[in-house]
Short mmCIF file of C-alpha atoms in Angstrom, two decimals:
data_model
loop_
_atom_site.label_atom_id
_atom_site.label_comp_id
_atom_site.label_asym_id
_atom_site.label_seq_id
_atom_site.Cartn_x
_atom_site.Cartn_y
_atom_site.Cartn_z
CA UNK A 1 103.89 145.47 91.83
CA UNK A 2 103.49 147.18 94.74
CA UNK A 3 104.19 145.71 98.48
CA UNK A 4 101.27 145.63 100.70
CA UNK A 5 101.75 146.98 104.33
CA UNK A 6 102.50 143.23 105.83
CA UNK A 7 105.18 142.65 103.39
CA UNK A 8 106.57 145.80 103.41
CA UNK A 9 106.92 145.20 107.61
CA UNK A 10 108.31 142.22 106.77
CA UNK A 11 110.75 143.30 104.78
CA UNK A 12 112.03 146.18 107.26
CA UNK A 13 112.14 143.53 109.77
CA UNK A 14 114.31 141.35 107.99
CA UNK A 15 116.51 143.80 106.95
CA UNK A 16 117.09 145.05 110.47
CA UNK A 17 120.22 142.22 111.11
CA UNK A 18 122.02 143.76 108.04
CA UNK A 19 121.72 147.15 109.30
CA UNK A 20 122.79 146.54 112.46
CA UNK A 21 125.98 144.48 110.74
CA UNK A 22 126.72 147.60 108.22
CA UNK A 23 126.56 150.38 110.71
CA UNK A 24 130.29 151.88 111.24
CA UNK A 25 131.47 149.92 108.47
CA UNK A 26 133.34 151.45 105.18
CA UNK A 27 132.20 150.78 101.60
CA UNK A 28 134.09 151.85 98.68
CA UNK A 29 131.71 152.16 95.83
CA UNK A 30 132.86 152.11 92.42
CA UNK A 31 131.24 153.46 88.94
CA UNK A 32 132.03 154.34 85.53
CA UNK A 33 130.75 157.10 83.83
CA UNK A 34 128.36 154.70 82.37
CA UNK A 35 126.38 154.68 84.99
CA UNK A 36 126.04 158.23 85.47
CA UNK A 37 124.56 158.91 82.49
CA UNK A 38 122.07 155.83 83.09
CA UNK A 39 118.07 157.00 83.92
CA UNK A 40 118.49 154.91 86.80
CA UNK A 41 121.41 157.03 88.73
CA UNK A 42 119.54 159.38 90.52
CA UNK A 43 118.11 156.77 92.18
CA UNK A 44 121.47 154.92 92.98
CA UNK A 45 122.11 158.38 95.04
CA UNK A 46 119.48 157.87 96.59
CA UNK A 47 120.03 154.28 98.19
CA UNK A 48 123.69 155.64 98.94
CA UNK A 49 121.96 158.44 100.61
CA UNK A 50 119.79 156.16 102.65
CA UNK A 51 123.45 154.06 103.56
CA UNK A 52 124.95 157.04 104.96
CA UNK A 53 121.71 157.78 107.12
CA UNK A 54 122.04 154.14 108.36
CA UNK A 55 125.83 154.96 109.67
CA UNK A 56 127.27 153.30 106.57
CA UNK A 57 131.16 155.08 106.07
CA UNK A 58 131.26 155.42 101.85
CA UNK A 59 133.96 156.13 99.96
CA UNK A 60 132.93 157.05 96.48
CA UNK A 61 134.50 156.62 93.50
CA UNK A 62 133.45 157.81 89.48
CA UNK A 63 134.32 156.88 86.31
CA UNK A 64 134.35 159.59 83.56
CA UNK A 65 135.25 157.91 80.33
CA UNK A 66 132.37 158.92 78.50
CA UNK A 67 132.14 162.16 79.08
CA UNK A 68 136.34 162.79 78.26
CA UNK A 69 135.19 161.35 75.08
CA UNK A 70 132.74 163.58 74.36
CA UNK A 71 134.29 166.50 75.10
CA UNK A 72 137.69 165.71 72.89
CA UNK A 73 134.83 164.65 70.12
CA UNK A 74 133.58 168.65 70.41
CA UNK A 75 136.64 169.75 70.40
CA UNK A 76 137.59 167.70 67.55
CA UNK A 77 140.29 165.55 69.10
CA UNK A 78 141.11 161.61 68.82
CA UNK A 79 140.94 159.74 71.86
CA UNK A 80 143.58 158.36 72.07
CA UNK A 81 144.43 154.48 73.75
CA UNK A 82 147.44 152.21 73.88
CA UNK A 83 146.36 148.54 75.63
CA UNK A 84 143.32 150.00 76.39
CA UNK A 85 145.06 153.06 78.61
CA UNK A 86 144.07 156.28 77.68
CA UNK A 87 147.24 158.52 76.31
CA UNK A 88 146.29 162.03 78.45
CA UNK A 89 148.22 164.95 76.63
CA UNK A 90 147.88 168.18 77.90
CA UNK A 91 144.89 168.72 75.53
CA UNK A 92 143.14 165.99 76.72
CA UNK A 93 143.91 166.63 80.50
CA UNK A 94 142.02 169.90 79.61
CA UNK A 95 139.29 167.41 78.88
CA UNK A 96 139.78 165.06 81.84
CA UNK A 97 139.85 168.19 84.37
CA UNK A 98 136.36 169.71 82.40
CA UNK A 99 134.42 165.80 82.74
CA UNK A 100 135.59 165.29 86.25
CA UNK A 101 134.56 168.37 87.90
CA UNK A 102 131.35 168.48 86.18
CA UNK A 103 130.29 165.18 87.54
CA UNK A 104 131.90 165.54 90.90
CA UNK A 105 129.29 168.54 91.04
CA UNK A 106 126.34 166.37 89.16
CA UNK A 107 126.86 163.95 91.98
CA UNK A 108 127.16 166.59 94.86
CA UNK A 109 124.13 167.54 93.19
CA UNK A 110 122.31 164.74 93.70
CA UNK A 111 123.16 164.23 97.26
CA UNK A 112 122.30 167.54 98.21
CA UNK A 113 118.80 167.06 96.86
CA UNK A 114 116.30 167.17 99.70
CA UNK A 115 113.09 167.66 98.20
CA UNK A 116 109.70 166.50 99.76
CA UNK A 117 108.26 163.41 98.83
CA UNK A 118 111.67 162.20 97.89
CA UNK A 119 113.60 159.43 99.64
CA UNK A 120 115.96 162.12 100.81
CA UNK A 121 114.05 164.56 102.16
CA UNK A 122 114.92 165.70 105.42
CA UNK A 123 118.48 163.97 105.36
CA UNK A 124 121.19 166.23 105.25
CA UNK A 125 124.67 164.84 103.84
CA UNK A 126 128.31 166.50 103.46
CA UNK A 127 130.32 165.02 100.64
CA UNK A 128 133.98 166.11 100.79
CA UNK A 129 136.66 165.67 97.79
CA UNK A 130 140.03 167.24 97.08
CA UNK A 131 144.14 166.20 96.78
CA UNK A 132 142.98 163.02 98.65
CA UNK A 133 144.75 160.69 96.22
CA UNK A 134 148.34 161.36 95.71
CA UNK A 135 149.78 159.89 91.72
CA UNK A 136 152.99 159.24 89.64
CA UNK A 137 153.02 159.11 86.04
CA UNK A 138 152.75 156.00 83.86
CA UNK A 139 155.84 156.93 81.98
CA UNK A 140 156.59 155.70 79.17
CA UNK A 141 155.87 151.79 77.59
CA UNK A 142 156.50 149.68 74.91
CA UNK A 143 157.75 153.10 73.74
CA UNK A 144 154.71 155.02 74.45
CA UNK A 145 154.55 158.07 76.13
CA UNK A 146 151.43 158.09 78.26
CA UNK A 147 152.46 161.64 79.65
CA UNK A 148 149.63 162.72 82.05
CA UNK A 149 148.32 159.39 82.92
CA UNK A 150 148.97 158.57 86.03
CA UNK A 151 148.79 155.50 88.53
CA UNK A 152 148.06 155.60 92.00
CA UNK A 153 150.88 156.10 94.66
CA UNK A 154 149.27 156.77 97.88
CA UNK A 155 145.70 157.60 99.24
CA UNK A 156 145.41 160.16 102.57
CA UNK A 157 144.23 157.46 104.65
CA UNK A 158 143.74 160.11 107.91
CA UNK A 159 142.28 162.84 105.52
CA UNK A 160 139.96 160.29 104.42
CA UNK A 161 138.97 159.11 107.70
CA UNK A 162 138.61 162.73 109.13
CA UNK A 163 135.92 163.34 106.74
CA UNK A 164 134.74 160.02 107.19
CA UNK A 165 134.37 160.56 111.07
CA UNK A 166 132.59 163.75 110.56
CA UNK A 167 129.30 161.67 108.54
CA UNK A 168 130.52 162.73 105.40
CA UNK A 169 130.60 161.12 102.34
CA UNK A 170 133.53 161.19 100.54
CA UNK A 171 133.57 161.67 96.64
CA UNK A 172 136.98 160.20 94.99
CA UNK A 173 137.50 161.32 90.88
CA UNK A 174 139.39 159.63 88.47
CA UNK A 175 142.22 162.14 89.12
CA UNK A 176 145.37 162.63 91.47
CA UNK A 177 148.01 165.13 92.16
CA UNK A 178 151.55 164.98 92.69
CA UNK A 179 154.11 166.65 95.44
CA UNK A 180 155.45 168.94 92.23
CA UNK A 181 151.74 170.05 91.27
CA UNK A 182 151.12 167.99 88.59
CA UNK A 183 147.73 166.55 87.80
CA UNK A 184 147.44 162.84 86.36
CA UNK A 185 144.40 161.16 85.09
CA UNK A 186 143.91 157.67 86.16
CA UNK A 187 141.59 154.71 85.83
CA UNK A 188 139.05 154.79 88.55
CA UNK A 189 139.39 150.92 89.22
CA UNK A 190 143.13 152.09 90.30
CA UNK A 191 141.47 154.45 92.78
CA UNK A 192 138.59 152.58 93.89
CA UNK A 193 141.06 149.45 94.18
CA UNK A 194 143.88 151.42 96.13
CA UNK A 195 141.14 153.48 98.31
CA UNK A 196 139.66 150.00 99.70
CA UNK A 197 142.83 148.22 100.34
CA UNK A 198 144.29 151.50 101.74
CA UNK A 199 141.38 152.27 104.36
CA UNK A 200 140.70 148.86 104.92
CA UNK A 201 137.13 148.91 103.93
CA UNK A 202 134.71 146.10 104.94
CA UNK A 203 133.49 145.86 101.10
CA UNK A 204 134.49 147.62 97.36
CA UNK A 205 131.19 147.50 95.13
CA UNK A 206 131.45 147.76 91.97
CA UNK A 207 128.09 148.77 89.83
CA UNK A 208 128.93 146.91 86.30
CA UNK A 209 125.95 146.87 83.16
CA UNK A 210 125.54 143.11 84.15
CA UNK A 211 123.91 141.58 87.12
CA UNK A 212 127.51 139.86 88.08
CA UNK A 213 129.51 137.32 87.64
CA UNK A 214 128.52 134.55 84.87
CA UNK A 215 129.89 130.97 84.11
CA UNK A 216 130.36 129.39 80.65
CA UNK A 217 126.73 128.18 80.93
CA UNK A 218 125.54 131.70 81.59
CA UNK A 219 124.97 131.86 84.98
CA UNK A 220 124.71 134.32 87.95
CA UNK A 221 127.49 133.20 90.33
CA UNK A 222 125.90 134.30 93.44
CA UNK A 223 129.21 133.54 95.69
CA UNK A 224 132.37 132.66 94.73
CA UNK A 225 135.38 132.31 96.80
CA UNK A 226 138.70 134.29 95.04
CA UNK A 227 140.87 131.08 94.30
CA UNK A 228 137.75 129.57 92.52
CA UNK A 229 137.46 132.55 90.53
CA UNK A 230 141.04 133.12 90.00
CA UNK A 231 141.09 129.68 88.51
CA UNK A 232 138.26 130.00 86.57
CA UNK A 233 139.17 133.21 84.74
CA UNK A 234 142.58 130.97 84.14
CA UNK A 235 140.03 128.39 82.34
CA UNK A 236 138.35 131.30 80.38
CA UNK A 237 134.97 130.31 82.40
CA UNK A 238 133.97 133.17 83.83
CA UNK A 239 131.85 136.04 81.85
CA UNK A 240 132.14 139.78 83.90
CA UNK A 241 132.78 143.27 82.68
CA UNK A 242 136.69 143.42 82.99
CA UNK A 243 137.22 146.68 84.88
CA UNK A 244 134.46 145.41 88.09
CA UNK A 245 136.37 141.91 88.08
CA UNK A 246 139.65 143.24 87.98
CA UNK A 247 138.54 145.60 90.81
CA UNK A 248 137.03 142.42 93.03
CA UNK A 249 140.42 140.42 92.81
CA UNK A 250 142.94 143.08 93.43
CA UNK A 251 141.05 144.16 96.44
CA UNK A 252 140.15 140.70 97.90
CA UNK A 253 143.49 139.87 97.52
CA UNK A 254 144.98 142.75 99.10
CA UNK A 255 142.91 141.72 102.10
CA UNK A 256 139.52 143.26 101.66
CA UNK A 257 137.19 140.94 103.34
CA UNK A 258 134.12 141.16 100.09
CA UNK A 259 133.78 142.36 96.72
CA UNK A 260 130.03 142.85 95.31
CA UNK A 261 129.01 143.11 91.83
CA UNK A 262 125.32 144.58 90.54
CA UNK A 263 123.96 146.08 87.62
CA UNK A 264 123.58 149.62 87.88
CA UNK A 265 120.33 149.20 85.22
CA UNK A 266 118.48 147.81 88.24
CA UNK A 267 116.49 149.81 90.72
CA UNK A 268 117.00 148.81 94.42
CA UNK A 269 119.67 146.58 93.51
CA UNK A 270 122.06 148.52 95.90
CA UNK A 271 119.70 148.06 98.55
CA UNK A 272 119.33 144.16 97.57
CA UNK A 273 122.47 143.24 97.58
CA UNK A 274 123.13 144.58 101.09
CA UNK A 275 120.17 144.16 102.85
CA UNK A 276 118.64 140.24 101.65
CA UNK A 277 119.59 136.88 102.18
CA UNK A 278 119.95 136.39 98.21
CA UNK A 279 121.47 139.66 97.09
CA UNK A 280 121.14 140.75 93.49
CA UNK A 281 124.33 140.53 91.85
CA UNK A 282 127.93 138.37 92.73
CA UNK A 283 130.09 138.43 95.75
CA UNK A 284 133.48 137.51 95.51
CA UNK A 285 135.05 136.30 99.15
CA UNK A 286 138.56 135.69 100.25
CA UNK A 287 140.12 132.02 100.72
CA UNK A 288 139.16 130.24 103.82
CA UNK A 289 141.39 128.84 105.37
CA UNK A 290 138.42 125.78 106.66
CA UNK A 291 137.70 123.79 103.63
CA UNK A 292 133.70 123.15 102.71
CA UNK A 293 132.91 120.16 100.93
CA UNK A 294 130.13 117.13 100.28
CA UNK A 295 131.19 114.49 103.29
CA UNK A 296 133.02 110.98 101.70
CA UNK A 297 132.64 107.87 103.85
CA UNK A 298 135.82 108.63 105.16
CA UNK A 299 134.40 111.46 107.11
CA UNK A 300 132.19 108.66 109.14
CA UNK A 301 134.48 108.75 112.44
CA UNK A 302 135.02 112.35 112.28
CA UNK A 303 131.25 113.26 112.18
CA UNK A 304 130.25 110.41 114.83
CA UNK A 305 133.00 112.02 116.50
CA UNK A 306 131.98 115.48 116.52
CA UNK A 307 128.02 114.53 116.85
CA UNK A 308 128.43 112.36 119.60
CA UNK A 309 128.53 115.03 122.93
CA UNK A 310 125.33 116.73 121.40
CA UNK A 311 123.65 113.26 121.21
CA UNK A 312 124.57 112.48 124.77
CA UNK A 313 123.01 115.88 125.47
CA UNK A 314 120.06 115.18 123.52
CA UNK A 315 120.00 118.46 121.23
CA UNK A 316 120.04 115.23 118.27
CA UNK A 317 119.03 112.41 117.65
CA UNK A 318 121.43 109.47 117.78
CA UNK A 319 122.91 107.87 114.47
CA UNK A 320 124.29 104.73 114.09
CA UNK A 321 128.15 104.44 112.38
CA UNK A 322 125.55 102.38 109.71
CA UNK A 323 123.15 104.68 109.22
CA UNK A 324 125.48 107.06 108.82
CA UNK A 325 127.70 105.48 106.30
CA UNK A 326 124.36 105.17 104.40
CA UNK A 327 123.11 108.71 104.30
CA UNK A 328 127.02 110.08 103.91
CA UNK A 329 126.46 111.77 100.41
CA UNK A 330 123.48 113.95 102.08
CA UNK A 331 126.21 115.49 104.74
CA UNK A 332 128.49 118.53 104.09
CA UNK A 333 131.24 119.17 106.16
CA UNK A 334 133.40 121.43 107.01
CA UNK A 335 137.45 120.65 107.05
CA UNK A 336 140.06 122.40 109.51
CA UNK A 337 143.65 120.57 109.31
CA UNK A 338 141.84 116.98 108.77
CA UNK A 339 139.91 117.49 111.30
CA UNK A 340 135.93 117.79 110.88
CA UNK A 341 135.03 120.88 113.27
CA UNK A 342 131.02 121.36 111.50
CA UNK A 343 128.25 119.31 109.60
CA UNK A 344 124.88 119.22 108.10
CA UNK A 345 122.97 117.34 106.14
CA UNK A 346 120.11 117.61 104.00
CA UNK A 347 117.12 115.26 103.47
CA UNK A 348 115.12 115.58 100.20
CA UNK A 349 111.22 115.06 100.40
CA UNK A 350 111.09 115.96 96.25
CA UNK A 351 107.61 115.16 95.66
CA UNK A 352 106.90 118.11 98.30
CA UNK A 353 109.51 120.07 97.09
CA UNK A 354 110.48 120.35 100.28
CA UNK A 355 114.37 119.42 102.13
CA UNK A 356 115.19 119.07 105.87
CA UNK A 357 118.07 120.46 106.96
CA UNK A 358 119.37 117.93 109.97
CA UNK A 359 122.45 116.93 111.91
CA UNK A 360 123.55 120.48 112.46
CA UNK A 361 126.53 120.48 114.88
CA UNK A 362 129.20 122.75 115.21
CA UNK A 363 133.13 121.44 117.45
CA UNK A 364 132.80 123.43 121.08
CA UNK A 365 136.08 125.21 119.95
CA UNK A 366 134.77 126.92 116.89
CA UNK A 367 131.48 128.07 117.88
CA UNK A 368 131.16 132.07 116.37
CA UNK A 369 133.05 131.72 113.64
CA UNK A 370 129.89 131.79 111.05
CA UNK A 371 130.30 128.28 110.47
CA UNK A 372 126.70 127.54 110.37
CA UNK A 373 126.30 130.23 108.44
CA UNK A 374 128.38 128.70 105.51
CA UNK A 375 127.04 125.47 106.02
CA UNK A 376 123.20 126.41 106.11
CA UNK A 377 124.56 128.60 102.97
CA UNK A 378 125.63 125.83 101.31
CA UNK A 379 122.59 123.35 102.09
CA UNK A 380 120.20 126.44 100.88
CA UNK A 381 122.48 126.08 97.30
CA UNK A 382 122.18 122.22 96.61
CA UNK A 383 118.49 122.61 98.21
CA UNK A 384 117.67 124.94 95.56
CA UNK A 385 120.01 123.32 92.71
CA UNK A 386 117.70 120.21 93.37
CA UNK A 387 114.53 122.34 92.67
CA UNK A 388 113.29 122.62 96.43
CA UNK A 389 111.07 125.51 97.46
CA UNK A 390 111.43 125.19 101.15
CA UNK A 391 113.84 124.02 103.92
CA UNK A 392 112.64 122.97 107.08
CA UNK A 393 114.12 121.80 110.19
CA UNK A 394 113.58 120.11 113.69
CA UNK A 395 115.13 121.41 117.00
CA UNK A 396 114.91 121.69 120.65
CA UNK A 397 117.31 123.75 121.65
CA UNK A 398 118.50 126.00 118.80
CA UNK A 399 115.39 127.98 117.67
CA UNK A 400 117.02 130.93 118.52
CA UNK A 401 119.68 130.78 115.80
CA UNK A 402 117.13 129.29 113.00
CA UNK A 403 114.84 132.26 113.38
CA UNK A 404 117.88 134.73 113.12
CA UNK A 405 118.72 132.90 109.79
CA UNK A 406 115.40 133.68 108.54
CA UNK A 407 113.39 130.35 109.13
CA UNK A 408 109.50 131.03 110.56
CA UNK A 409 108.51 128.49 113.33
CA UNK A 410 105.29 126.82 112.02
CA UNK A 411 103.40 123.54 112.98
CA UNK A 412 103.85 120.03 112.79
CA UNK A 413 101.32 120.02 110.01
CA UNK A 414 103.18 121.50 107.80
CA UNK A 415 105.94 118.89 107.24
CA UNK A 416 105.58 116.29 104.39
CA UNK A 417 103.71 113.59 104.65
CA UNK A 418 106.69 111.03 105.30
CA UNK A 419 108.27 113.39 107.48
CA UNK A 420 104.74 114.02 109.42
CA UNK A 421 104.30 110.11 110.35
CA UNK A 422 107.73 109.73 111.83
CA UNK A 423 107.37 112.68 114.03
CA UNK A 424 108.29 112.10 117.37
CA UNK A 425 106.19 113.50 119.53
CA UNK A 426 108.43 112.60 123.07
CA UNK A 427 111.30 115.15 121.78
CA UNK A 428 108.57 117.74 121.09
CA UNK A 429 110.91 119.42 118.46
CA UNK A 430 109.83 122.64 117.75
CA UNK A 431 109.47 122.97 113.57
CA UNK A 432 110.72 125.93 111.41
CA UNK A 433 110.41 126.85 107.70
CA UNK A 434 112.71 129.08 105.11
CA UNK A 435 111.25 129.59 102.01
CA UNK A 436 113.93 129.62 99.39
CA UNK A 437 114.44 131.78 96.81
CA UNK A 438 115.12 130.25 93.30
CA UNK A 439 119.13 131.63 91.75
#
């Protein structure tokens, strides 16, 4: 269905804050040859067309499985595997070297394309490959000779970043040299992997034929930090194509800040995963350090504690030690060396399928650190895990930051019923909404 003008503005508008947060930031993004070959590719070009416009630096980097396949099929060869490694001899090299360059320049392709009344016309992109990734051989194991297969052993960081200064786009194949002239075929997870850790990059996305991540139960894990996922992949609990989730680890653990997942099937889901609150696939983030949790009633001091100077101030409303102990299980808190340096807590008006988010308080010595990000993240989660549609919230001093979170500021009318009679119309609270969107 199509967007009507208002919605459309809407939309621009909100993505605006994520556009501003990409620009001058590098993406590696990662797909198989699968994905090529899907009807939906030429549009994935697209969106990574529009990224680059937007000041996005992308690295990216293509599978070609497939198509070596196809090609040793015509030639009446046996692909050959050992532990699910492709054995390159020199005949299938042949084949490697024939798939690779024919989709580097199917890709180039692609970006070049500036017709009129396409999403690219007008935009003019360089894309720039070559001996940017440097390899070793496999060798041989468990008494296999892998022969031209190769791994990774180092990736021209300052070549990279030459091209990447220049606007360009830079277009990584499954394939690497070494100092002797040799050419080894390797995984593209191993150069995707090894690009992102080596340049740093702010995100690796990998495009998968699944929306994400799944648990046991089936579903979409939206966000998931990497020891959580580390442990359940240990449990057998988690559901993802191997070669994206292998990808996500080894890069988050290396030290690259997020790993995305999305289903290359999708249309826009590029575009939806960067540029809206919900996304449309999984992010995997590192450890932090700050623990997030539901609030025990041992957390009652630390919270009066922490509360108390923005009470005095009158940016909230004072809470007794009994009320608190109370209304404990509806807090989450965040934990830094026992000490609780964030809260919020969230108020369920179920009938209305409504929640208010309240008692939002950050320590004076951690302010910037995204903290109320997480925690308003985490409140949207249980809000919507409950079956609430909407969050809303009361404040007097921090509209500011509730409007750049996406809330709308709306009336006093619009609160529930039971939230409406206890109003308190001395404070004069201003009122905001976020609508939330169901997982």
């Amino acid at each position: 269905m199509a967007l009507s003008d208002t919605e459309s503005i809407r939309l621009f508008r909100s993505s605006a804050p994520y556009i501003n947060a990409h620009r001058g930031k590098t993406f590696v993004i990662m797909f198989g040859g699968e994905a090529i070959e899907d009807p939906n590719f030429p549009r994935i070009i697209q969106d990574i067309a529009l990224l680059n416009s937007l000041g996005v630096r992308l690295i990216i980097v293509h599978g070609a499985r497939p198509q070596i396949d196809l090609r040793l099929q015509l030639r009446n060869k046996e692909s050959m595997f050992r532990d699910g490694i492709r054995v390159t001899n020199k005949e299938t090299l042949e084949c490697v070297k024939d798939a690779a360059g024919s989709l580097r320049s199917q890709i180039e392709a692609l970006l070049t394309m500036g017709l009129p009344n396409s999403p690219m016309h007008g935009s003019q992109i360089r894309v720039c490959s070559g001996n940017l990734v440097v390899a070793r051989p496999l060798g041989v194991r468990n008494g296999v000779d892998f022969e031209n297969t190769g791994l990774v052993r180092r990736i021209d960081v300052q070549g990279i970043n030459d091209h990447l200064s220049d606007g360009s786009i830079v277009l990584l194949s499954p394939m690497g040299y070494s100092p002797t002239g040799e050419v080894f075929n390797l995984s593209h997870e191993d150069v995707a992997t090894q690009a992102a850790i080596a340049m740093k990059a702010d995100k690796i996305i990998t495009l998968s034929e699944r929306d994400g991540i799944f648990n046991q139960d089936g579903r979409l894990l939206r966000t998931i930090e990497l020891n959580l996922i580390k442990k359940e992949l240990a449990l057998a609990n988690i559901d993802a194509e191997t070669t994206c989730l292998t990808a996500m680890i080894a890069s988050v653990e290396a030290g690259v800040s997020r790993a995305h997942c999305i289903n290359y099937h999708t249309d826009g889901a590029l575009l939806k995963e960067l540029f809206t609150r919900d996304g449309a696939g999984s992010l995997v983030l590192q450890n932090h350090y700050e623990q997030l949790r539901t609030a025990t009633i041992d957390d009652v001091g630390g919270i009066l504690k922490l509360i108390k100077p923005l009470e005095e101030s009158g940016a909230l409303v004072k809470r007794s030690r009994e009320r608190l102990e109370n209304e404990i299980d509806l807090f989450t808190v965040i934990v830094r060396d026992g000490m609780i340096i964030a809260c919020a807590a969230l108020y369920m008006y179920k009938s209305d399928a409504c929640g208010e988010l309240a008692c939002v308080a950050t320590h004076h010595d951690y302010r910037g650190g995204n903290r109320g990000e997480r925690l308003l993240e985490e409140i949207r989660k249980k809000a919507i895990l409950s079956g609430l549609e909407r969050i809303f919230v009361l404040t007097t001093v921090t509209a500011h930051w509730f409007l750049e979170q996406g809330f709308a500021e709306t009336t006093v009318d619009a609160l529930p019923s039971a939230k409406k009679e206890m109003y308190n119309f001395t404070r004069n609270s201003k009122v905001f909404m976020l609508s939330l969107a169901p997982n």
